[in-house]
Coordinates of C-alpha atoms in Angstrom, one line a residue:
Chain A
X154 CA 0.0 0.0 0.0
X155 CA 3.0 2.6 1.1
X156 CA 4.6 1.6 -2.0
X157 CA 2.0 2.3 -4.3
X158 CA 1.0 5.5 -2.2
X159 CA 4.7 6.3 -2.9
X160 CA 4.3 5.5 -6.7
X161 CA 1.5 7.9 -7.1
X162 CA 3.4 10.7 -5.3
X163 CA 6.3 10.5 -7.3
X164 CA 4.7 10.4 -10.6
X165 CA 2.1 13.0 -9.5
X166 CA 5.7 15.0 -8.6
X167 CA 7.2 14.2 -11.7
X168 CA 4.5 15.6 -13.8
X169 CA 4.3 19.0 -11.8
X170 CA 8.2 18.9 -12.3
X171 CA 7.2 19.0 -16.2
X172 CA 4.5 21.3 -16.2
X173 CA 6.7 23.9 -14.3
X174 CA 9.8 23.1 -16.3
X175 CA 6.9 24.0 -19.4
X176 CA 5.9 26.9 -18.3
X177 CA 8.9 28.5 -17.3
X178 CA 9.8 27.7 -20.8
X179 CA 6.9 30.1 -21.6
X180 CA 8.3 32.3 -19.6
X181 CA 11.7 32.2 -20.8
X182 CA 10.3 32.5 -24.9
X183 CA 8.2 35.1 -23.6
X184 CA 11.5 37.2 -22.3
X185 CA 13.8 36.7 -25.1
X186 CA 10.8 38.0 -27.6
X187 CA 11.1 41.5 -25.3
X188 CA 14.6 41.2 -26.1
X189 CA 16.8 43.2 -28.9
X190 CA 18.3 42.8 -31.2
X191 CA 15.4 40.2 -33.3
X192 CA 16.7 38.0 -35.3
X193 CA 14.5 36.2 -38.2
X194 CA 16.5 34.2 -39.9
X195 CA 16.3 30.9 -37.4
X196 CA 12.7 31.9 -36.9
X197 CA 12.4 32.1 -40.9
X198 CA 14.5 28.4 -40.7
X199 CA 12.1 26.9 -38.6
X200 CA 8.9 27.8 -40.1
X201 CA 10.2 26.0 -43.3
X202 CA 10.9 23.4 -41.5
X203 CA 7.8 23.4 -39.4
X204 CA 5.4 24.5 -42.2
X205 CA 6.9 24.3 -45.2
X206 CA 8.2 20.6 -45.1
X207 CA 4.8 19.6 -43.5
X208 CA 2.7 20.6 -45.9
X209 CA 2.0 17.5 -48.1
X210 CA 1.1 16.2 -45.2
X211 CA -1.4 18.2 -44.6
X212 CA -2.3 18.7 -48.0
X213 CA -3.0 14.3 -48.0
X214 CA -4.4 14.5 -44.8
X215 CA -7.1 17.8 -45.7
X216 CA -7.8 16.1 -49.0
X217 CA -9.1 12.7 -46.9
X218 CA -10.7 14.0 -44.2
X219 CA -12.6 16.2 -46.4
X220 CA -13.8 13.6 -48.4
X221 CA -14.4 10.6 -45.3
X222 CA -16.4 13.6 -44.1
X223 CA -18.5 14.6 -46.9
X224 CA -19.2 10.6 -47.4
X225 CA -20.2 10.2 -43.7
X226 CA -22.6 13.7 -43.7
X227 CA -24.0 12.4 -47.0
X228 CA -24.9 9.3 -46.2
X229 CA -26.5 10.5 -42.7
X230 CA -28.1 13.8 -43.7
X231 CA -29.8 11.7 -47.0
X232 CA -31.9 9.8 -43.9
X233 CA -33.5 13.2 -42.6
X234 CA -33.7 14.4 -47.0
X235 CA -31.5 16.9 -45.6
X236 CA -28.3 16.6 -48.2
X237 CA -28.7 20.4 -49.1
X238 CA -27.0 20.9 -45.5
X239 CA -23.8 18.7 -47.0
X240 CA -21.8 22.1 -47.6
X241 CA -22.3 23.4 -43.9
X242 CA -21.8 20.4 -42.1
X243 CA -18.4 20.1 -43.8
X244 CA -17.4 23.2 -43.4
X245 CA -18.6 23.7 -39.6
X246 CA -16.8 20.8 -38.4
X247 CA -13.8 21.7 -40.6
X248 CA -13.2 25.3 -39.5
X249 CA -14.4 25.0 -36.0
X250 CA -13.0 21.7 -35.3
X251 CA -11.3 19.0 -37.3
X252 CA -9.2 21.4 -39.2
X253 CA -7.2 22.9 -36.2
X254 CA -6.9 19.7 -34.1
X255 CA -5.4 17.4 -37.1
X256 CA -3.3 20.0 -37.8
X257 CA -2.0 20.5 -34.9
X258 CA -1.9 16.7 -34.4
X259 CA 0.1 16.1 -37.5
X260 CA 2.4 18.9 -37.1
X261 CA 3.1 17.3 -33.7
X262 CA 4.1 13.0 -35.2
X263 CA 6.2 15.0 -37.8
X264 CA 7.8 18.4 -36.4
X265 CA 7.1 18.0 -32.6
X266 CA 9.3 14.7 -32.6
X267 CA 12.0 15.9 -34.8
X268 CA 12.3 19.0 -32.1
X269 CA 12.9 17.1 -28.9
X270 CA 15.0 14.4 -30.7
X271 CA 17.4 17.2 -31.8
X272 CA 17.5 19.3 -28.7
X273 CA 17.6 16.0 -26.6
X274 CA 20.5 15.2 -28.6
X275 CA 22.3 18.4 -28.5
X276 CA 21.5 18.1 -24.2
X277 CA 23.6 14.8 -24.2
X278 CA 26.0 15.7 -26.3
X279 CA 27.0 18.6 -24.4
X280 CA 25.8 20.9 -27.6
X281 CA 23.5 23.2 -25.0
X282 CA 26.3 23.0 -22.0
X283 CA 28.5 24.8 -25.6
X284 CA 26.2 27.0 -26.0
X285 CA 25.6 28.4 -22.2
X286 CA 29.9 28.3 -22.2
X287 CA 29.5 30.6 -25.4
X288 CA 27.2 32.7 -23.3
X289 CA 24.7 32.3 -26.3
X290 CA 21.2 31.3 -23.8
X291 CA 20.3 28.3 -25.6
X292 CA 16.5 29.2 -24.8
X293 CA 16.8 32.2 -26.9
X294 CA 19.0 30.5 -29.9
X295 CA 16.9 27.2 -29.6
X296 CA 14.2 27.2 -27.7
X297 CA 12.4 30.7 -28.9
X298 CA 12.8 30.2 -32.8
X299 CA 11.1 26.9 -32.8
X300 CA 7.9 28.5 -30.2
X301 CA 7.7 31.3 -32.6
X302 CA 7.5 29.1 -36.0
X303 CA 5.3 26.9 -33.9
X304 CA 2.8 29.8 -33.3
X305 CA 3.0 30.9 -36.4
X306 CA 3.2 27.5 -38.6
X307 CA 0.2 26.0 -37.3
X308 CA -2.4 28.5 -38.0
X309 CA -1.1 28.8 -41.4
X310 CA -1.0 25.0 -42.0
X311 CA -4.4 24.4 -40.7
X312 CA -6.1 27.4 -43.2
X313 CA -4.4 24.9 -45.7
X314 CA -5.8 22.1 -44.0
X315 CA -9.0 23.4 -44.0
X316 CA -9.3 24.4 -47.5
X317 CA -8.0 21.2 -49.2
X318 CA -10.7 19.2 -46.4
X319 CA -13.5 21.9 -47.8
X320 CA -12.4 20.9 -51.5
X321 CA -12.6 16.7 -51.0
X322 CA -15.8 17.3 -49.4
X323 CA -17.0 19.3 -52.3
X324 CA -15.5 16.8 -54.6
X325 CA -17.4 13.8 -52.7
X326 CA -20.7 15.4 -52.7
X327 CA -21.2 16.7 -56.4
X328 CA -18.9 14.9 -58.4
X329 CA -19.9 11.9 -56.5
X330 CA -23.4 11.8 -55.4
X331 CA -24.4 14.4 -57.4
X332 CA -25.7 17.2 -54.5
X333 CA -26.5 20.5 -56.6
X334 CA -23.1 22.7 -56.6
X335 CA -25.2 26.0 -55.2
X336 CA -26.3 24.2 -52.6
X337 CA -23.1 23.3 -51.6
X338 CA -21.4 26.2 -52.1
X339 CA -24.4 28.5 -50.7
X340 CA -24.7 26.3 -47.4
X341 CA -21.3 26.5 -47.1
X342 CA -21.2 30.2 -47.1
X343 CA -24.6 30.7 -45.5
X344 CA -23.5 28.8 -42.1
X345 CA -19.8 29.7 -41.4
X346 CA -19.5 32.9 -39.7
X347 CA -16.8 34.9 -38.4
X348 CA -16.9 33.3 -34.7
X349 CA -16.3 30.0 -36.4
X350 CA -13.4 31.1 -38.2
X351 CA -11.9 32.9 -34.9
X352 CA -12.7 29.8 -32.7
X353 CA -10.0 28.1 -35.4
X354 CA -7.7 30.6 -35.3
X355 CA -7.7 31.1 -32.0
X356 CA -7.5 27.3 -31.2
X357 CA -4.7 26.5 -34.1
X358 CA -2.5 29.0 -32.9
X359 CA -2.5 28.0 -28.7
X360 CA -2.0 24.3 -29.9
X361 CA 0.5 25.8 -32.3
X362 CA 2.5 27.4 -28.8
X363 CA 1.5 24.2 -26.8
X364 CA 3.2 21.4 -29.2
X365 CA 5.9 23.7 -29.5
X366 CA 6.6 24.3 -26.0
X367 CA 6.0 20.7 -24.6
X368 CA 8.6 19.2 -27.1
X369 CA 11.4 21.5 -26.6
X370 CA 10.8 21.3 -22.8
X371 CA 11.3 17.5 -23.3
X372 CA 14.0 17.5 -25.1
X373 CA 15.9 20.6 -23.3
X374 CA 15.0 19.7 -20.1
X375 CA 16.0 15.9 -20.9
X376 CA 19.1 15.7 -18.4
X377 CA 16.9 16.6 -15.2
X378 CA 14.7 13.9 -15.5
X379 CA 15.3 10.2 -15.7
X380 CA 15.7 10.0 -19.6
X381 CA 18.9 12.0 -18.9
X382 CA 20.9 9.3 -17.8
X383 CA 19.6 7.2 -20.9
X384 CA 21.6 8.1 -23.9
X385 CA 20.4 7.2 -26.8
X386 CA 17.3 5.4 -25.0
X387 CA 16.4 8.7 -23.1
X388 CA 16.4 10.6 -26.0
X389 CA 13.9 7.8 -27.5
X390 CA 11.9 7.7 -24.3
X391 CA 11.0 11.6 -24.5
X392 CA 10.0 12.2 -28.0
X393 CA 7.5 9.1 -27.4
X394 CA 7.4 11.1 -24.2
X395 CA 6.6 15.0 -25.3
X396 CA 4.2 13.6 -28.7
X397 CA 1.7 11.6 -26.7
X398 CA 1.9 14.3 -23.9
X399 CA 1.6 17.3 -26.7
X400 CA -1.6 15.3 -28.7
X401 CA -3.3 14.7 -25.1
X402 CA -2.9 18.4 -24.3
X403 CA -4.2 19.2 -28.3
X404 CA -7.1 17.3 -27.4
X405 CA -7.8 18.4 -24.2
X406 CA -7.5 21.6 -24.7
X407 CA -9.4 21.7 -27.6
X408 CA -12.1 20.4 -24.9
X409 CA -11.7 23.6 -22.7
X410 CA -11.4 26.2 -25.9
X411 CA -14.6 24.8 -27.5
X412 CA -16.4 24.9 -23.7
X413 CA -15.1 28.5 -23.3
X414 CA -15.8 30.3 -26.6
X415 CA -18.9 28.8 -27.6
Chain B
X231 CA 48.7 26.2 2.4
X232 CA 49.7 27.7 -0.5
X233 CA 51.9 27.0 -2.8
X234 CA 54.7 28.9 -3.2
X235 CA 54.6 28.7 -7.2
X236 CA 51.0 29.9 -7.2
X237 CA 51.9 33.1 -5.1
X238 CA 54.7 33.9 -7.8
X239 CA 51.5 34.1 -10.4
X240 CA 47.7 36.5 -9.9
X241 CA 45.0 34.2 -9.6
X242 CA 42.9 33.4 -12.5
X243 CA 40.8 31.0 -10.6
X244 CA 39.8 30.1 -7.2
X245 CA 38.3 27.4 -5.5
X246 CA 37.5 26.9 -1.7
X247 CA 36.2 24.5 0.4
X248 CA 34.0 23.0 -2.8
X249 CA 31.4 19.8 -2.1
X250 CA 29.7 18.2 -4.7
X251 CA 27.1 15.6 -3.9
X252 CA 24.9 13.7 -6.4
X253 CA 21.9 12.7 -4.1
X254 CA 23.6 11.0 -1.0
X255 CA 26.9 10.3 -3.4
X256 CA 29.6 12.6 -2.4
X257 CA 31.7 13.5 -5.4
X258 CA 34.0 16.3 -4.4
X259 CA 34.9 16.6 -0.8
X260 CA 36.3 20.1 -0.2
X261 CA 38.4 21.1 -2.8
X262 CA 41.0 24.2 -2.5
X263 CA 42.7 25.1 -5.9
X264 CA 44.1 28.5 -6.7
X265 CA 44.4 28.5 -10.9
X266 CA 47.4 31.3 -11.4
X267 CA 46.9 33.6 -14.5
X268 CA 48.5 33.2 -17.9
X269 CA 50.0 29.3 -17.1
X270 CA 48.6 25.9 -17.4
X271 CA 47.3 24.2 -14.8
X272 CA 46.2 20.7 -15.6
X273 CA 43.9 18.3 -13.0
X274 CA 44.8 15.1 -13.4
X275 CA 43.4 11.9 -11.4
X276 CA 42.0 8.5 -12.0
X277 CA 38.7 7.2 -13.2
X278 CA 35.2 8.4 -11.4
X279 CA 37.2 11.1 -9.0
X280 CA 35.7 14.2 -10.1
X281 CA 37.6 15.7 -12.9
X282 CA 34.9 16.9 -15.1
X283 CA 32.5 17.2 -12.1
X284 CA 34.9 20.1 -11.1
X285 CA 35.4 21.4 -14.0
X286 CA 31.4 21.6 -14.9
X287 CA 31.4 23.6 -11.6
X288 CA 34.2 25.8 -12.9
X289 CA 32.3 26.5 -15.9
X290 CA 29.3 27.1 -13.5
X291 CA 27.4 24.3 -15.1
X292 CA 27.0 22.9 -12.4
X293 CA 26.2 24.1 -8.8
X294 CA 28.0 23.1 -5.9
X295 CA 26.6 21.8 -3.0
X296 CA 28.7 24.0 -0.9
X297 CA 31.9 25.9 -1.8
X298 CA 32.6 29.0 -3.6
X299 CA 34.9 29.4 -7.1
X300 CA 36.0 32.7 -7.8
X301 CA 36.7 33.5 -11.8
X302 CA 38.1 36.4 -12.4
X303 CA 36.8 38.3 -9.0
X304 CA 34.1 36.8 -9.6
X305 CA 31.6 34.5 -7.1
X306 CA 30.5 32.3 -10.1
X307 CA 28.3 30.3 -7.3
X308 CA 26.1 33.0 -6.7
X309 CA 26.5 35.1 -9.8
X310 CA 23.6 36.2 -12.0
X311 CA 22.9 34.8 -15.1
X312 CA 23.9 38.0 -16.8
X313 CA 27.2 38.3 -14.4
X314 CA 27.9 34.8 -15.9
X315 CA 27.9 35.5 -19.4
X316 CA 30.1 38.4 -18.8
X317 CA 32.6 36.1 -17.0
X318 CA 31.9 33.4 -20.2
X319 CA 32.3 36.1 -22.8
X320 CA 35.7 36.0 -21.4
X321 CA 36.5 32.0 -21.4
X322 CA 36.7 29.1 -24.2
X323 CA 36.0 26.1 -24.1
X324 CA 36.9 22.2 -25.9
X325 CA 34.4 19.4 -24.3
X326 CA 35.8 16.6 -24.6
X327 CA 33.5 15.0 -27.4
X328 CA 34.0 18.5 -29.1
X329 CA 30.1 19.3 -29.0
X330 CA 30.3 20.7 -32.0
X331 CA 26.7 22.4 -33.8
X332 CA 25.8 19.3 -36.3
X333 CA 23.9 21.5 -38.5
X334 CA 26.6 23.6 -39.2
X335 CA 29.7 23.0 -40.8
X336 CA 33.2 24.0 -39.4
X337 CA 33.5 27.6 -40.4
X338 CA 29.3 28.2 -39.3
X339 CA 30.7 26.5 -35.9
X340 CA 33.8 28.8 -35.2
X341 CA 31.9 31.8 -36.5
X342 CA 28.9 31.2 -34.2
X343 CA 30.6 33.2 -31.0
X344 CA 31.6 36.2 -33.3
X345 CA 27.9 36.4 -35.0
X346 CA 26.3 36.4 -31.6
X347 CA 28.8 38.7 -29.8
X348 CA 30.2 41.1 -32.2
X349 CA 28.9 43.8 -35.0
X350 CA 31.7 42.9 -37.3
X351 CA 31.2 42.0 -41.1
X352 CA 31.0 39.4 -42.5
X353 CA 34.8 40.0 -44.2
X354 CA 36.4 40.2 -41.1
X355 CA 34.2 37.3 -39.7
X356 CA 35.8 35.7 -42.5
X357 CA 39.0 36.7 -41.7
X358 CA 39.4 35.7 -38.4
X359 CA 38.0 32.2 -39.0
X360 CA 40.1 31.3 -41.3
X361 CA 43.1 32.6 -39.1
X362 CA 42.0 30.2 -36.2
X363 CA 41.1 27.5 -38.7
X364 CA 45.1 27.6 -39.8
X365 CA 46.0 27.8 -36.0
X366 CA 44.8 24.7 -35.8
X367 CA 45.6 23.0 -39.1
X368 CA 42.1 22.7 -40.2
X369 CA 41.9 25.3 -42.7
X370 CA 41.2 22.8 -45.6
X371 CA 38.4 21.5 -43.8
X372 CA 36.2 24.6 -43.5
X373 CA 33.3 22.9 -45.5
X374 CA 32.9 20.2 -44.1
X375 CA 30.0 18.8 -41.6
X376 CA 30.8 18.2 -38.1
X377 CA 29.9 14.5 -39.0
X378 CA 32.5 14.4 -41.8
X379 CA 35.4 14.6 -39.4
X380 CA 37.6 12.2 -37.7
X381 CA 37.6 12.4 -33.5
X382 CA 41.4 14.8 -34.2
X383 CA 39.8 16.7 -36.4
X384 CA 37.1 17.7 -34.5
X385 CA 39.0 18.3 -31.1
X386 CA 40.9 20.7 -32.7
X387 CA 37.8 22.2 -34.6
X388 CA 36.3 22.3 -30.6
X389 CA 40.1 24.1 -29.8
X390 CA 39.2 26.6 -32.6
X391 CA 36.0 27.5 -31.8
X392 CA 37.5 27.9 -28.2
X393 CA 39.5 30.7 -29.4
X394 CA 37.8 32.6 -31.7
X395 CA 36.9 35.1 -29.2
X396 CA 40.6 35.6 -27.8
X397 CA 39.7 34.2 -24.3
X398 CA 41.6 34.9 -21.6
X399 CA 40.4 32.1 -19.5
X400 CA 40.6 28.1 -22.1
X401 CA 39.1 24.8 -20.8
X402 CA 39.9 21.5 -21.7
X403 CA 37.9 18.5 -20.9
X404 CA 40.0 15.7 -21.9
X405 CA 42.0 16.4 -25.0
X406 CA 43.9 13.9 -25.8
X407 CA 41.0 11.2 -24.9
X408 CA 41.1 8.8 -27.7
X409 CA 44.0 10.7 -30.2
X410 CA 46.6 8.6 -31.7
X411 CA 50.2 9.5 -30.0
X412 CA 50.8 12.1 -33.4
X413 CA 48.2 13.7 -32.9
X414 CA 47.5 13.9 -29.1
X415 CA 51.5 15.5 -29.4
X416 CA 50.2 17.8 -31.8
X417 CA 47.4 19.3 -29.9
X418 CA 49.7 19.8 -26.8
X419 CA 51.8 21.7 -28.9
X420 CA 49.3 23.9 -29.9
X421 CA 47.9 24.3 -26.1
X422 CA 51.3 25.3 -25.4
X423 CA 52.0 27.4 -27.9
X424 CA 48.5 29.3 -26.7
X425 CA 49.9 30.0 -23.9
X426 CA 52.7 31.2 -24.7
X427 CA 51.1 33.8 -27.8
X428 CA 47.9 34.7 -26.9
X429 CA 49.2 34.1 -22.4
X430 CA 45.5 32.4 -21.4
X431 CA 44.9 30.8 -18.8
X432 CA 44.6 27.2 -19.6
X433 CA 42.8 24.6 -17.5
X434 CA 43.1 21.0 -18.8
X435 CA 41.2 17.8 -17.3
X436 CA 43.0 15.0 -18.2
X437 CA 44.0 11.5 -17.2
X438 CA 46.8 11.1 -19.7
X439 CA 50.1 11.6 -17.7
X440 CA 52.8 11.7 -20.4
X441 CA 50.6 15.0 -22.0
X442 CA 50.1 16.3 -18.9
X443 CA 53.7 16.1 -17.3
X444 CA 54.7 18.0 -21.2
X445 CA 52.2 20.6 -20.9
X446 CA 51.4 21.6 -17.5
X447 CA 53.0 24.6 -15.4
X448 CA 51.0 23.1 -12.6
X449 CA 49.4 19.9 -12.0
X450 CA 46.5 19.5 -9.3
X451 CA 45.7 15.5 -8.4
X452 CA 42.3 14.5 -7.0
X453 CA 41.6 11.7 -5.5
X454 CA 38.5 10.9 -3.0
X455 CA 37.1 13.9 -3.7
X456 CA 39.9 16.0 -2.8
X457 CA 43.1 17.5 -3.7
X458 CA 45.8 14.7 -3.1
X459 CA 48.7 17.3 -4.3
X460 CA 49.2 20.3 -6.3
X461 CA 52.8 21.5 -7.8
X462 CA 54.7 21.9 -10.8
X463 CA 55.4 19.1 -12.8
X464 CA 58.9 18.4 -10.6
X465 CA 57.4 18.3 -7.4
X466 CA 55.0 16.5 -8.6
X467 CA 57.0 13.4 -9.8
X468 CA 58.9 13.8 -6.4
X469 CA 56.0 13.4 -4.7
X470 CA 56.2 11.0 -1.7
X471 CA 52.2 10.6 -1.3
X472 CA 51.4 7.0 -2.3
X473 CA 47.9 7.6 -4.4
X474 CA 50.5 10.0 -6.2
X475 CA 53.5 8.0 -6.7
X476 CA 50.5 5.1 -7.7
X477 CA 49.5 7.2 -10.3
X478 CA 52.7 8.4 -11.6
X479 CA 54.0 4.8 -12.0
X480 CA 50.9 3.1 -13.2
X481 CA 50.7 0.6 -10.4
X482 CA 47.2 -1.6 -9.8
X483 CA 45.3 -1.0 -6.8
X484 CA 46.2 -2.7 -3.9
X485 CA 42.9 -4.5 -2.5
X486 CA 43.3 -6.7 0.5
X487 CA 40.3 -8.9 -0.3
X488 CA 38.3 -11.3 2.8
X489 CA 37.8 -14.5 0.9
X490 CA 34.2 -15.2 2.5
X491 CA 33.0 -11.8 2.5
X492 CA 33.8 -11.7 -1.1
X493 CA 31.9 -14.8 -1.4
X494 CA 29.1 -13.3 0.3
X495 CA 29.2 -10.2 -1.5
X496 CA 28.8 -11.9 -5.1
X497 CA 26.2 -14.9 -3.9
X498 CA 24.7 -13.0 -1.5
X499 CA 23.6 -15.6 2.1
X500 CA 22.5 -18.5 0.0
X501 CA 25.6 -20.3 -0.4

């Protein structure tokens, strides 16, 4: 009984420990941004790599969802003789929902992994201890550039996202079951409204911040935990470590956002 | 006490009364070193005694338990963050895998300090890279990636980068750790040779005896978390303290090993 008592306490420990760690990361971003002199150029770097390289990704991944979802709304709203409602039930659950969190979730397997690999790396290989010796802060030179493109990235990837997902579903419901173009189009138009394209916005970009900073606090803050003593295996153990964490926070947050801007 | 040589010299660095624990492991036990300015001083000792855990407190990597190091007038154990990248403006330093930037190649990696630091342009940037890179014969290298390079090669891109900034205060974690005998020589050479043009102060951690008995003005041995001796590299190998003389002459550990507690202590009661 102790023992697990003393299981639960140290975990419930260890996940404070991270969520501080996190935060303070926020903090840390947030001072270097208040911080001359700006420099673009990594920021610039890491939205390429962020954005840029993801976006066949999301471009795949825009195109199916659009069309699973015009198929399921079809074959549902045809029950009620409602199919003249296909265009707005696309593009509601697209711009108010699936289009930010899928994003954000695929930005996170291919770009949030890749950032707490490298930084975990450059923590055991005594890359970041360089850095500090340099007196270059590695929050600012590593941590801020990839938080910034992060922000920035995701909101730009998911208006991607959300207009290749808007053309598969237009593609599935008149080319393939034949629902009148206007109607389409004109539902489309009629229902989506300015909040709905705000509550995207506003969602992509915290989940854009959120992956961002979970990752890198993984990876950077790799040698104060357990993992640091790992290697190789500890670098393994936080990427697994900061994706499922970061899509689990996506998601959940996603919760709260929807709950408080409705 | 100290030592007469080190009251000859200003002090670059000093270290009093320093503990180190990991958890309940105690590492360092109260170590007193006084680093003179413009020589070498190299820490030597076996296996596990400290060496870079020192060090990584000298860089201020690490924070001591208890203990204070003093860099330059400094109290780097309760300096700010900003007071300590004043002090590290001032100090270079080659870890001992090199932990070189893999995303940028050798010049990107030297230039790195001078971009963050300095408003020069990019000609003189230029310049001054390609004056270190020749300092340490790895001019013809420039291009190439940090995973291109041999374990030589990128030591003495490390060294390089070290010096870009003209430190007055250069680290070394191990250099000759895994060099051939050519080019470990080589590399001492060059530490030397820093001293004498550019008169740092060099630190060097090492366990290799014959590089450190060639470069060292001073050499401080740890063992059990403490200072066993400190002199120059004479007094040193006349030395009269066992662990020392151990060292010096690469003689195994004496262990005086209790046949049945042995026993015990590899099967446990169950035999």
């Amino acid at each position: 009984m102790q023992k697990t008592l003393e299981k639960i306490g140290a975990s419930t420990i260890s996940v404070l420990e991270d969520a501080g760690r996190t935060f303070n990361l926020l903090l840390l971003v947030i001072w270097h941004l208040l911080q001359p002199p700006y420099k673009f150029y990594p920021i610039i770097r890491q939205i390429y790599f962020i954005g840029a390289r993801s976006l066949t990704l999301i471009i795949i991944s825009g195109i199916t969802i659009g069309m699973v979802l015009g198929l399921q709304f079809y074959s549902i709203l045809e029950r009620f003789g409602s199919v003249n409602l296909l265009g707005s039930g696309v593009a509601l659950s697209v711009i108010r929902e699936l289009g930010p969190v899928m994003t954000a979730l695929m930005v996170v397997g291919r770009a949030g992994s890749s950032m707490t690999a490298e930084l975990g790396i450059m923590r055991t290989s005594e890359q970041v201890d360089a850095m500090e010796c340099m007196a270059i802060s590695p929050d600012k030179f590593l941590v801020a550039p990839k938080v910034i493109a992060g922000m920035l990235s995701v909101p730009l990837l998911t208006a991607v996202f959300d207009f290749v997902a808007l053309l598969g579903g237009y593609f599935v419901g008149v080319f393939m079951f034949n629902v009148a173009e206007g109607s389409y189009m004109n539902g489309m138009i009629d229902a989506v409204v300015w909040s709905d394209v705000r509550l995207g916005l506003i969602k992509s970009i915290f989940f854009g911040v959120l992956f961002s900073l979970i990752c890198c606090s993984k990876g950077y803050y790799m040698h104060l935990g357990k993992a640091g003593s790992l290697g190789a295996e500890g670098v393994s153990f936080v990427t697994t470590d900061a994706v499922v964490l970061s899509s689990i926070a996506i998601l959940f947050s996603d919760f709260l956002i929807g709950s408080l801007l409705q | 006490m100290t030592d007469p040589y080190v009251q000859a010299h200003s002090t670059a660095i000093s270290v009093r009364d320093l503990v180190v624990n990991y958890g309940e492991r105690n590492i360092l036990n109260g170590i007193n070193l006084e680093i003179p300015a413009g020589q070498i001083m190299v820490i030597m000792g076996g296996s596990g005694v400290g060496k870079s855990t020192l060090l990584r407190c000298i860089l201020g990597l690490k924070k001591p338990t208890a203990g204070s190091i003093h860099m330059l007038g400094t109290d780097i154990t309760t300096a700010s963050t900003r007071e300590m990248y004043r002090i590290r403006k001032k100090m270079g330093v080659a870890f001992q895998g090199g932990a070189l930037f893999s995303s940028m190649s050798v010049a990107e990696n030297i230039q790195l300090p001078l971009r963050e630091h300095t408003q020069l342009d990019e000609k003189t940037i230029q310049i001054m890279t390609r004056i270190k890179l020749d300092m340490v014969n790895m001019l013809p290298h420039e291009h190439l990636m940090p995973a291109e390079l041999s374990g030589g090669m990128i030591k003495r891109t490390a060294l390089a980068r070290a010096i870009i900034m003209d430190p007055k205060l250069l680290f070394f974690d191990e250099p000759s750790a895994g060099l051939d005998p050519i080019t470990s020589a080589d590399l001492d050479a060059l530490i030397i040779m820093l001293k004498t043009i550019m008169n740092m102060t060099i630190v060097v951690v090492t366990h290799e005896l014959e590089s450190a008995l060639k470069i060292a003005d001073h050499i401080a041995i740890l063992g059990d978390g403490r200072v066993l001796e400190t002199g120059t590299p004479q007094q040193i190998r006349l030395s009269q303290t066992t662990a020392v003389q151990n060292m010096l002459n690469r003689k195994p550990r004496e262990t005086v090993v209790d046949p049945e507690a042995h026993l015990k202590l590899l099967v446990g009661n169950n035999y």
